[in-house]
Amino acid sequence: QLTSICILIGVTFSFNSQLSRIFHYDMGYDSSNLMVIDIGLKEKEFNYNVLLASLRKYPNVINPTASSNSIHDLGRQYGGIELKQGIDPVEVDYMYVETNYLETLKLPLVDGRSFMPNDSNSSIINESLAKKFPSNPIGEIVDKKGIIGVVKDFHFQSFYKPITPLIIELFPRKISQILIRMESPVNSKSIADI
């Protein structure tokens, strides 16, 4: 019995430690008052712009946005890119987002600017990719798109994995998530109103 109790206490402390880490770990973006709606495979062909426009009409919605990737698991949309001639190719992850994605998640820019509605030939990279360039990457062309900004590194996969180079581009191909930044306090009534 004593052994069982000791094991139970050890498991409890371990579980408590893991929960504490999950709830207090800095993911690099502000998750407070953020509602994430995963879109199932059957709904991927709908016009998400209509949904985003209708969400903006609710008084408790600050900012809705969309992404072709889950914020918690990118799903490994990746490829190799050549930064400059003479530099080894770099493996990068890709994220396809709506114009206001960075603002909705409160992702801080380190350099440059955020997306504007007509930036379809532009991309934003994270700090991990920016460090691979021999000089400031703003204005450089990668994958036929000009780099307009550098976002502070954030966890777009499990926080047990290191942050890898990332290219963020506009206009999701297929929506996987709708993210809604809501006014505080978020309660069951404000969620039910939506």
CSV table of C-alpha atoms in Angstrom, one decimal:
chain,number,residue,atom,x,y,z
A,1,GLN,CA,0.0,0.0,0.0
A,2,LEU,CA,2.8,2.4,0.8
A,3,THR,CA,4.4,1.8,-2.6
A,4,SER,CA,1.1,2.5,-4.3
A,5,ILE,CA,0.6,5.7,-2.4
A,6,CYS,CA,4.2,6.8,-3.2
A,7,ILE,CA,3.6,6.1,-6.9
A,8,LEU,CA,0.3,7.9,-6.8
A,9,ILE,CA,1.9,11.0,-5.2
A,10,GLY,CA,4.7,10.9,-7.8
A,11,VAL,CA,2.2,10.7,-10.7
A,12,THR,CA,0.2,13.6,-9.1
A,13,PHE,CA,3.2,15.8,-8.9
A,14,SER,CA,4.3,15.0,-12.4
A,15,PHE,CA,0.8,15.6,-13.8
A,16,ASN,CA,0.5,18.9,-11.9
A,17,SER,CA,3.9,20.0,-13.2
A,18,GLN,CA,2.9,19.2,-16.8
A,19,LEU,CA,-0.4,21.1,-16.4
A,20,SER,CA,1.4,24.1,-14.9
A,21,ARG,CA,3.8,24.1,-17.8
A,22,ILE,CA,1.0,24.0,-20.4
A,23,PHE,CA,-1.0,26.8,-18.8
A,24,HIS,CA,2.0,29.1,-18.1
A,25,TYR,CA,4.3,28.4,-21.0
A,26,ASP,CA,5.0,31.3,-23.3
A,27,MET,CA,3.9,30.2,-26.8
A,28,GLY,CA,5.0,33.5,-28.3
A,29,TYR,CA,1.4,34.7,-29.0
A,30,ASP,CA,-1.4,35.9,-26.8
A,31,SER,CA,-3.9,33.0,-26.3
A,32,SER,CA,-6.1,34.9,-23.8
A,33,ASN,CA,-9.6,35.5,-25.1
A,34,LEU,CA,-8.8,33.6,-28.3
A,35,MET,CA,-11.4,31.2,-29.6
A,36,VAL,CA,-10.1,28.6,-32.0
A,37,ILE,CA,-12.6,26.8,-34.3
A,38,ASP,CA,-11.2,23.8,-36.2
A,39,ILE,CA,-13.0,23.3,-39.5
A,40,GLY,CA,-13.7,19.7,-40.5
A,41,LEU,CA,-12.8,18.3,-43.9
A,42,LYS,CA,-16.3,18.5,-45.2
A,43,GLU,CA,-16.5,22.3,-44.6
A,44,LYS,CA,-13.3,23.3,-46.2
A,45,GLU,CA,-14.8,24.5,-49.5
A,46,PHE,CA,-17.1,27.1,-47.9
A,47,ASN,CA,-16.5,30.9,-48.4
A,48,TYR,CA,-14.8,31.8,-45.2
A,49,ASN,CA,-14.9,35.5,-46.0
A,50,VAL,CA,-18.6,35.6,-45.5
A,51,LEU,CA,-18.2,33.9,-42.1
A,52,LEU,CA,-15.5,36.4,-41.1
A,53,ALA,CA,-17.6,39.4,-42.2
A,54,SER,CA,-20.6,38.1,-40.1
A,55,LEU,CA,-18.3,37.5,-37.1
A,56,ARG,CA,-17.1,41.1,-37.3
A,57,LYS,CA,-20.7,42.3,-36.6
A,58,TYR,CA,-20.8,40.8,-33.1
A,59,PRO,CA,-19.9,43.4,-30.5
A,60,ASN,CA,-17.8,41.0,-28.4
A,61,VAL,CA,-15.7,40.0,-31.3
A,62,ILE,CA,-12.5,42.1,-31.6
A,63,ASN,CA,-10.9,40.4,-34.6
A,64,PRO,CA,-11.6,37.2,-36.5
A,65,THR,CA,-9.1,35.6,-38.9
A,66,ALA,CA,-8.5,32.4,-40.8
A,67,SER,CA,-5.6,30.0,-41.5
A,68,SER,CA,-5.0,27.0,-43.6
A,69,ASN,CA,-3.0,25.6,-40.7
A,70,SER,CA,-3.7,24.8,-37.1
A,71,ILE,CA,-1.9,27.2,-34.7
A,72,HIS,CA,-1.0,24.2,-32.5
A,73,ASP,CA,0.2,21.8,-35.2
A,74,LEU,CA,1.3,23.1,-38.6
A,75,GLY,CA,0.9,19.7,-40.2
A,76,ARG,CA,4.3,20.0,-41.8
A,77,GLN,CA,3.7,22.0,-44.9
A,78,TYR,CA,7.4,22.4,-45.7
A,79,GLY,CA,9.9,22.6,-48.4
A,80,GLY,CA,13.5,23.6,-49.1
A,81,ILE,CA,14.4,27.1,-50.2
A,82,GLU,CA,17.6,28.7,-51.4
A,83,LEU,CA,18.2,32.0,-49.6
A,84,LYS,CA,21.0,33.3,-51.8
A,85,GLN,CA,23.4,31.8,-54.2
A,86,GLY,CA,26.3,30.1,-52.4
A,87,ILE,CA,24.2,29.5,-49.2
A,88,ASP,CA,23.0,26.0,-48.5
A,89,PRO,CA,19.3,25.4,-48.9
A,90,VAL,CA,17.2,25.7,-45.8
A,91,GLU,CA,14.2,23.6,-44.9
A,92,VAL,CA,11.2,25.8,-43.9
A,93,ASP,CA,7.6,25.4,-42.8
A,94,TYR,CA,4.8,27.3,-44.5
A,95,MET,CA,1.8,28.9,-43.0
A,96,TYR,CA,-1.0,30.4,-45.1
A,97,VAL,CA,-3.1,33.1,-43.3
A,98,GLU,CA,-5.5,35.9,-43.6
A,99,THR,CA,-4.3,39.5,-43.7
A,100,ASN,CA,-5.0,40.2,-40.0
A,101,TYR,CA,-3.6,37.0,-38.6
A,102,LEU,CA,-0.6,38.5,-36.9
A,103,GLU,CA,-2.8,41.2,-35.2
A,104,THR,CA,-5.4,38.7,-34.1
A,105,LEU,CA,-2.8,36.5,-32.3
A,106,LYS,CA,-0.9,39.6,-31.2
A,107,LEU,CA,2.3,38.3,-32.8
A,108,PRO,CA,4.9,41.0,-32.5
A,109,LEU,CA,7.0,42.1,-35.6
A,110,VAL,CA,10.7,42.4,-35.0
A,111,ASP,CA,11.3,44.2,-38.3
A,112,GLY,CA,9.3,45.4,-41.3
A,113,ARG,CA,5.6,45.5,-41.5
A,114,SER,CA,2.5,43.3,-41.4
A,115,PHE,CA,0.4,42.2,-44.3
A,116,MET,CA,-1.9,44.5,-46.2
A,117,PRO,CA,-4.9,43.2,-48.3
A,118,ASN,CA,-3.0,43.2,-51.6
A,119,ASP,CA,0.2,41.6,-50.4
A,120,SER,CA,-0.2,38.4,-52.4
A,121,ASN,CA,3.4,38.6,-53.6
A,122,SER,CA,4.8,39.1,-50.1
A,123,SER,CA,5.8,37.0,-47.2
A,124,ILE,CA,6.7,37.4,-43.6
A,125,ILE,CA,9.4,35.2,-42.0
A,126,ASN,CA,10.2,34.3,-38.4
A,127,GLU,CA,13.4,35.2,-36.6
A,128,SER,CA,14.7,31.6,-37.0
A,129,LEU,CA,14.7,32.0,-40.7
A,130,ALA,CA,15.9,35.6,-40.6
A,131,LYS,CA,19.1,34.5,-38.8
A,132,LYS,CA,19.9,32.3,-41.8
A,133,PHE,CA,20.4,35.4,-44.0
A,134,PRO,CA,23.8,37.0,-44.1
A,135,SER,CA,22.1,40.5,-43.8
A,136,ASN,CA,18.7,42.1,-43.2
A,137,PRO,CA,16.2,39.9,-45.1
A,138,ILE,CA,13.6,42.7,-45.6
A,139,GLY,CA,13.3,43.2,-49.4
A,140,GLU,CA,14.9,39.8,-50.3
A,141,ILE,CA,13.0,37.5,-52.7
A,142,VAL,CA,12.2,34.0,-51.5
A,143,ASP,CA,10.0,31.6,-53.4
A,144,LYS,CA,9.2,34.5,-55.8
A,145,LYS,CA,7.8,36.6,-53.0
A,146,GLY,CA,9.3,39.6,-51.3
A,147,ILE,CA,10.0,39.5,-47.6
A,148,ILE,CA,8.1,42.5,-45.9
A,149,GLY,CA,8.5,41.6,-42.3
A,150,VAL,CA,10.1,39.4,-39.6
A,151,VAL,CA,7.8,38.1,-36.8
A,152,LYS,CA,9.2,37.2,-33.4
A,153,ASP,CA,9.6,33.4,-33.0
A,154,PHE,CA,6.5,31.7,-31.7
A,155,HIS,CA,5.5,28.0,-31.2
A,156,PHE,CA,3.5,26.8,-34.2
A,157,GLN,CA,4.1,23.1,-33.3
A,158,SER,CA,4.5,21.4,-30.0
A,159,PHE,CA,6.5,23.4,-27.5
A,160,TYR,CA,8.6,20.3,-27.0
A,161,LYS,CA,10.0,20.8,-30.5
A,162,PRO,CA,12.4,23.6,-31.3
A,163,ILE,CA,11.1,26.6,-33.3
A,164,THR,CA,12.0,26.0,-37.0
A,165,PRO,CA,12.3,28.5,-39.9
A,166,LEU,CA,8.9,29.6,-41.1
A,167,ILE,CA,7.4,31.5,-44.1
A,168,ILE,CA,4.0,33.1,-43.6
A,169,GLU,CA,2.1,33.8,-46.8
A,170,LEU,CA,-1.3,35.3,-47.4
A,171,PHE,CA,-4.6,33.8,-48.6
A,172,PRO,CA,-5.3,30.4,-47.3
A,173,ARG,CA,-5.7,27.7,-49.8
A,174,LYS,CA,-8.1,25.7,-47.7
A,175,ILE,CA,-9.2,26.8,-44.2
A,176,SER,CA,-8.4,24.6,-41.3
A,177,GLN,CA,-9.0,27.1,-38.5
A,178,ILE,CA,-11.0,30.2,-37.7
A,179,LEU,CA,-9.5,32.2,-34.9
A,180,ILE,CA,-11.6,34.8,-33.0
A,181,ARG,CA,-10.1,37.4,-30.6
A,182,MET,CA,-12.9,38.2,-28.2
A,183,GLU,CA,-13.5,41.0,-25.7
A,184,SER,CA,-12.8,40.2,-22.0
A,185,PRO,CA,-14.4,38.7,-20.1
A,186,VAL,CA,-15.2,35.7,-22.3
A,187,ASN,CA,-18.1,33.8,-20.8
A,188,SER,CA,-20.7,31.2,-22.0
A,189,LYS,CA,-23.1,34.0,-23.0
A,190,SER,CA,-20.6,35.7,-25.3
A,191,ILE,CA,-19.7,32.4,-26.9
A,192,ALA,CA,-23.4,31.4,-27.3
A,193,ASP,CA,-24.1,34.7,-29.0
A,194,ILE,CA,-21.7,33.8,-31.8
